[in-house]
Coordinates of N, CA and C and ligand atoms in Angstrom, one line a residue:
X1 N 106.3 139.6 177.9 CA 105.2 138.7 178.1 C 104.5 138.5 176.7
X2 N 104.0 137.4 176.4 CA 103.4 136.9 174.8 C 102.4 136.0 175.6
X3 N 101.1 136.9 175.2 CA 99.6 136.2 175.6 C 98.8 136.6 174.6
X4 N 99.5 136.3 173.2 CA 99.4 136.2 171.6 C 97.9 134.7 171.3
X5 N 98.1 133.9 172.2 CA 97.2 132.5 172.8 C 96.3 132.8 172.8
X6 N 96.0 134.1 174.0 CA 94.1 134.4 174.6 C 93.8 134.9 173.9
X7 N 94.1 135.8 172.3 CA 93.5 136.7 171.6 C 92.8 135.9 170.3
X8 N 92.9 134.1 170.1 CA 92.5 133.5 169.3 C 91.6 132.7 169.6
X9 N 90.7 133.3 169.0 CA 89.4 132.3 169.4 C 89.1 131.0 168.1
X10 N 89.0 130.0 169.1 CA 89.4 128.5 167.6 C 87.5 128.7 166.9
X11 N 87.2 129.0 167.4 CA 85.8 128.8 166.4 C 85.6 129.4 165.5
X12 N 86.3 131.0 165.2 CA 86.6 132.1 163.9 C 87.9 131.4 163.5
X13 N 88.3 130.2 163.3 CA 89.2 129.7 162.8 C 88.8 128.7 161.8
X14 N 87.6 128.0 162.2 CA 87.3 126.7 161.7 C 86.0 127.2 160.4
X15 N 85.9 126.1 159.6 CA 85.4 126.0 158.5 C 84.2 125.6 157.9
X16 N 83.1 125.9 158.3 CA 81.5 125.2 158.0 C 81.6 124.1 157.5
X17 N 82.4 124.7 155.8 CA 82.3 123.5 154.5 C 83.0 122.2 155.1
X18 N 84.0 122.5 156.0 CA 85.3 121.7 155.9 C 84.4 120.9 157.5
X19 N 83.8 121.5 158.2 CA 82.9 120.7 159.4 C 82.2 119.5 158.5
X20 N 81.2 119.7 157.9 CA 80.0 118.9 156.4 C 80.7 117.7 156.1
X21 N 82.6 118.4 155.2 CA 82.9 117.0 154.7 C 83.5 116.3 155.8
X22 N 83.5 117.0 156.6 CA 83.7 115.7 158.1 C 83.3 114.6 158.2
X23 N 81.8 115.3 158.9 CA 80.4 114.3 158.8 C 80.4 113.6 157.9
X24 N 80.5 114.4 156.9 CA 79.9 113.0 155.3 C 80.9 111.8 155.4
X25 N 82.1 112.2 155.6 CA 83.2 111.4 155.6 C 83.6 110.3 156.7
X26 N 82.9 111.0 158.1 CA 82.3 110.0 159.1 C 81.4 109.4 159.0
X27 N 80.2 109.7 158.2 CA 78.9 108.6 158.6 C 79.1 107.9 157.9
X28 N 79.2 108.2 156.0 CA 79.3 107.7 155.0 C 80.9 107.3 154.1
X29 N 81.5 106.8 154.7 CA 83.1 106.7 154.3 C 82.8 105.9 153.2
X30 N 82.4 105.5 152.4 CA 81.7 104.4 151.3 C 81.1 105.6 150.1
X31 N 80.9 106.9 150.5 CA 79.9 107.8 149.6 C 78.4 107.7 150.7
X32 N 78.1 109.0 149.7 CA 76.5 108.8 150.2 C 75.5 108.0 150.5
X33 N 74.6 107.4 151.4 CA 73.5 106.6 150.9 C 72.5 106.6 151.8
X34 N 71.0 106.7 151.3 CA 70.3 106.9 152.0 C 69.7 105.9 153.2
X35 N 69.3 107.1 154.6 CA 69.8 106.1 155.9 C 68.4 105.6 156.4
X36 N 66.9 105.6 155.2 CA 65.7 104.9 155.1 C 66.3 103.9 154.2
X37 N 66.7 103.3 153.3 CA 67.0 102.3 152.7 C 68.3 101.6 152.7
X38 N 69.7 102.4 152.7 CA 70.5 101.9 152.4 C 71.0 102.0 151.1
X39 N 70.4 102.5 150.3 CA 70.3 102.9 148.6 C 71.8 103.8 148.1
X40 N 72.3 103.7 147.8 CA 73.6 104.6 147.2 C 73.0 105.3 145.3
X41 N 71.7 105.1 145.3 CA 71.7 105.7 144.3 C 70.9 107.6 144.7
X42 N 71.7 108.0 145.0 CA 70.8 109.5 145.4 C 71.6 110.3 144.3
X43 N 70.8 111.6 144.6 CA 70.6 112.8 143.7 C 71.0 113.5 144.7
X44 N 71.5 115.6 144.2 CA 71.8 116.2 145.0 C 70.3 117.2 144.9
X45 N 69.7 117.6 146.2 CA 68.6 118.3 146.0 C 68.7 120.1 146.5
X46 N 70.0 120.7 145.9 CA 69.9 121.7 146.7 C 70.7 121.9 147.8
X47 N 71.1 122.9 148.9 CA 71.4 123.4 150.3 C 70.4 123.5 151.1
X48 N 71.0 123.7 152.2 CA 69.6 124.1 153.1 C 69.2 125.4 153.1
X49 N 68.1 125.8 153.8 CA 68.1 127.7 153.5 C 69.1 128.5 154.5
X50 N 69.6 128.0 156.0 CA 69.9 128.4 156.9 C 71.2 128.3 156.9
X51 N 71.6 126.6 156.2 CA 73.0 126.4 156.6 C 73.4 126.1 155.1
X52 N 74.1 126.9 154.3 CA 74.7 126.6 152.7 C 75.3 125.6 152.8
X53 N 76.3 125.4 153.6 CA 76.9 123.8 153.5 C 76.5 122.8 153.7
X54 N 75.2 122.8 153.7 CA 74.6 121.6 154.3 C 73.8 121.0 153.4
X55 N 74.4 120.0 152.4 CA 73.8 119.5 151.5 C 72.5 118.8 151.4
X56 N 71.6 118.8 150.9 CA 70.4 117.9 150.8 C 70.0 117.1 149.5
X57 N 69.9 115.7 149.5 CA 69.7 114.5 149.2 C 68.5 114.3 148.7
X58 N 68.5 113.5 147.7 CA 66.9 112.7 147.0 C 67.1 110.7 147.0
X59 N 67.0 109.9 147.2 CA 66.8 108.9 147.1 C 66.1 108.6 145.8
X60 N 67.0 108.0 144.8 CA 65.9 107.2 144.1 C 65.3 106.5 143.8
X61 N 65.9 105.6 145.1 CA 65.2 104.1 145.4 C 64.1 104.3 146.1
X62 N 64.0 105.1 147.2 CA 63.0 105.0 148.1 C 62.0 106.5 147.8
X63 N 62.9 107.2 146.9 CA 61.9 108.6 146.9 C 62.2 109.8 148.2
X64 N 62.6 109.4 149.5 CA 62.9 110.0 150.5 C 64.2 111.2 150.4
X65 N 63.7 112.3 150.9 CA 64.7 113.3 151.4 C 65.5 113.4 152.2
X66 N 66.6 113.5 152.2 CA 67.8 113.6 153.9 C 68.5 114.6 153.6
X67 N 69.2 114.7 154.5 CA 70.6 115.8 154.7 C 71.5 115.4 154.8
X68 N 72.5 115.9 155.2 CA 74.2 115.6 155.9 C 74.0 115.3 157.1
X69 N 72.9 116.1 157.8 CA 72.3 115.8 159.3 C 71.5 114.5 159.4
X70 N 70.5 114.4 158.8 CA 69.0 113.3 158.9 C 70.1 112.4 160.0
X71 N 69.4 112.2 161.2 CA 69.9 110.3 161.6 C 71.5 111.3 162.5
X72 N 71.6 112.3 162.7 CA 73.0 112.3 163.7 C 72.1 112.9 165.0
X73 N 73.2 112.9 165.5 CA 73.2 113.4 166.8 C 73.0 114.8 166.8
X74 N 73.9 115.2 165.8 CA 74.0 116.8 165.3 C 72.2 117.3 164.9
X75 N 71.3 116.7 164.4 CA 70.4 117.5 163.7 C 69.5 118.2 164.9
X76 N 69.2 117.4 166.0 CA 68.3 118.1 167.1 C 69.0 119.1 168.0
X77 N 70.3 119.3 168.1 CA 71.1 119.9 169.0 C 71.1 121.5 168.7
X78 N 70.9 122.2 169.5 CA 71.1 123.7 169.4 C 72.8 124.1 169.2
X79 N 73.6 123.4 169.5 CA 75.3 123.6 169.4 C 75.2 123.8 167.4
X80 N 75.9 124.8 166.8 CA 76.4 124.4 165.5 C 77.7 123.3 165.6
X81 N 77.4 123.1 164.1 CA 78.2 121.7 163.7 C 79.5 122.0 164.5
X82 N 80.8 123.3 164.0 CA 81.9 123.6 164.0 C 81.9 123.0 165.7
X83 N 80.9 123.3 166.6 CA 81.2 123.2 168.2 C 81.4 121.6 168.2
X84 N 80.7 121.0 167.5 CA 80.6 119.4 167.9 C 82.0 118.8 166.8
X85 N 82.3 119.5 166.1 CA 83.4 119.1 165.7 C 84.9 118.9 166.1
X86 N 84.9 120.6 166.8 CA 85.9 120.6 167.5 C 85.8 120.1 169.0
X87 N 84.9 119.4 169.3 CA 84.8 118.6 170.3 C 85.4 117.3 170.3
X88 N 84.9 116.8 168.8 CA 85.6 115.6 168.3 C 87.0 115.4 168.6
X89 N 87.4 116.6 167.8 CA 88.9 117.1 168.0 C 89.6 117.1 169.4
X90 N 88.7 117.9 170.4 CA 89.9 117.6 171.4 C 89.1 116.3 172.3
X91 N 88.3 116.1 171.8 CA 88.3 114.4 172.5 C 89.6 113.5 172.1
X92 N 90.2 113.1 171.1 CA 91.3 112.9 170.2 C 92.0 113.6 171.0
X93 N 92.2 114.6 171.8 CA 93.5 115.2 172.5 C 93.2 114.8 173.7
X94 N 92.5 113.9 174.3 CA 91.8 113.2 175.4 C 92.1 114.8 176.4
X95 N 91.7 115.9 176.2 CA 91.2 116.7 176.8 C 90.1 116.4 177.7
X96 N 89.6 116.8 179.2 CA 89.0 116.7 180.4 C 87.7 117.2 179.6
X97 N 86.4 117.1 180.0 CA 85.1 117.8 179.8 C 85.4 119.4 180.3
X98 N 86.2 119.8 181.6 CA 86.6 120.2 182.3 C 86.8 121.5 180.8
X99 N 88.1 120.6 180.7 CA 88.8 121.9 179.2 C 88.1 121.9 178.1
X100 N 87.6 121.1 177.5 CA 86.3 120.9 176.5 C 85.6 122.6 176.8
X101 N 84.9 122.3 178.1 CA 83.8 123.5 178.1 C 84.6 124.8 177.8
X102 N 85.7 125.2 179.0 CA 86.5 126.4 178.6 C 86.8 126.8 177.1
X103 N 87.4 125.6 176.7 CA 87.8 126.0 175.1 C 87.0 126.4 174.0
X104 N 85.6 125.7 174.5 CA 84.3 125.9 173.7 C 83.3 127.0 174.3
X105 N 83.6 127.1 175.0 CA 82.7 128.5 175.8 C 81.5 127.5 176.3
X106 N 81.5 126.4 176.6 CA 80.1 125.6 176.9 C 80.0 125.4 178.7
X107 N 79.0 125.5 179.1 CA 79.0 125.2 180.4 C 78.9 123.5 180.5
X108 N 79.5 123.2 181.8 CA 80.3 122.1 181.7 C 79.0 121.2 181.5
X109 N 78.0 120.9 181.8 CA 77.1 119.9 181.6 C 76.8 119.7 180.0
X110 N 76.4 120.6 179.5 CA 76.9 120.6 177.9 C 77.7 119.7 177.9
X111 N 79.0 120.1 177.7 CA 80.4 119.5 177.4 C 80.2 117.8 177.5
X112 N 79.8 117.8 179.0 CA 79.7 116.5 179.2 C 78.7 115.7 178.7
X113 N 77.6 115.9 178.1 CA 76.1 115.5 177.2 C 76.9 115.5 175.8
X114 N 77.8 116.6 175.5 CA 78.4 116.7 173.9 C 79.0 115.0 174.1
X115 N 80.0 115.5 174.6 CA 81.1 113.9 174.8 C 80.9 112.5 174.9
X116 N 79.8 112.5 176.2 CA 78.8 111.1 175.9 C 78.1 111.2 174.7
X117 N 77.4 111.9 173.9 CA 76.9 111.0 172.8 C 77.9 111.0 172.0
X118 N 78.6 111.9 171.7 CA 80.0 111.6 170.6 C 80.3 110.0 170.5
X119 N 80.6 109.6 172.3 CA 81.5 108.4 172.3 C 80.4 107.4 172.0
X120 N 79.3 107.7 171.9 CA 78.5 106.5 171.7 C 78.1 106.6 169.8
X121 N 78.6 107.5 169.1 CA 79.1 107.0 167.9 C 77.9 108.5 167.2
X122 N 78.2 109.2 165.8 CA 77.2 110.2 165.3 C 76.2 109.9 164.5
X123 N 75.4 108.7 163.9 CA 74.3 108.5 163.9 C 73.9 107.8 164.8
X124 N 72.5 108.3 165.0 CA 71.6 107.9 166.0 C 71.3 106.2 166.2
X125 N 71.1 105.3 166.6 CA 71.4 104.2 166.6 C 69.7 103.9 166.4
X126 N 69.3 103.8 165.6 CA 67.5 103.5 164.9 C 67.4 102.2 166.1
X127 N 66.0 102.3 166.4 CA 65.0 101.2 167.4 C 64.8 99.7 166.5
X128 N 65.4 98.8 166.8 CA 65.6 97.9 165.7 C 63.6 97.6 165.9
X129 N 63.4 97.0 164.3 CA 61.6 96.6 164.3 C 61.6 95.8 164.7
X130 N 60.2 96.1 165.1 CA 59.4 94.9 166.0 C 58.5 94.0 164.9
Ligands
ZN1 ZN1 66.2 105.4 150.2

């Protein structure tokens, strides 16, 4: 019998840093640029205190601060990045919500809140002005 499988858990597998240049690489596939203006001229301001990989941003057009987070889906959510990542991932494996939660330890309503906003894209879609 080889149940070598149940003894690995994928989340002590996966990579903070390597979650970050996800995101950056999903929101901003162009480079950085600030998501109050539009500006590609930023500065790097630091990490965050909580999360090191989590880079923080200066605008020099507009003066405004952001993150890797500002404007996702990711910044208000209690899940860490790595869970929403590898959600990504087995969405891509068109995995069920069903196996989503198992794999992720998430109870299935999670799973299914994770997945709907995923498919509806990871920045937040701003309230066009009035
Ligand atoms: Zn700006």
């Amino acid at each position: 019998m080889d149940d070598t499988g149940a003894m690995i858990y994928i989340q002590s597998l996966i990579d903070d840093a390597k979650c970050f240049a996800t995101v950056r690489t999903l929101r901003w596939p162009d480079g950085v640029s600030c998501p109050h203006c539009d500006s590609f001229d930023i500065t790097k301001q630091g990490r965050d205190d909580t999360q090191p990989e989590r880079q923080r941003y200066l605008c020099q057009s507009c003066e405004r601060r952001f993150d890797d987070l500002t404007d996702t889906i990711f910044a208000s959510h209690h899940q860490p990045l790595r869970v929403w990542v590898l959600c990504l991932y087995f969405m891509g494996l068109n995995l069920s919500n069903h196996q989503i939660a198992q794999e992720l330890d998430l109870n299935k309503d999670d799973a299914q809140q994770m997945t709907s906003q995923l498919r509806q894209g990871i920045v937040r879609q701003q309230p066009s002005p009035t």
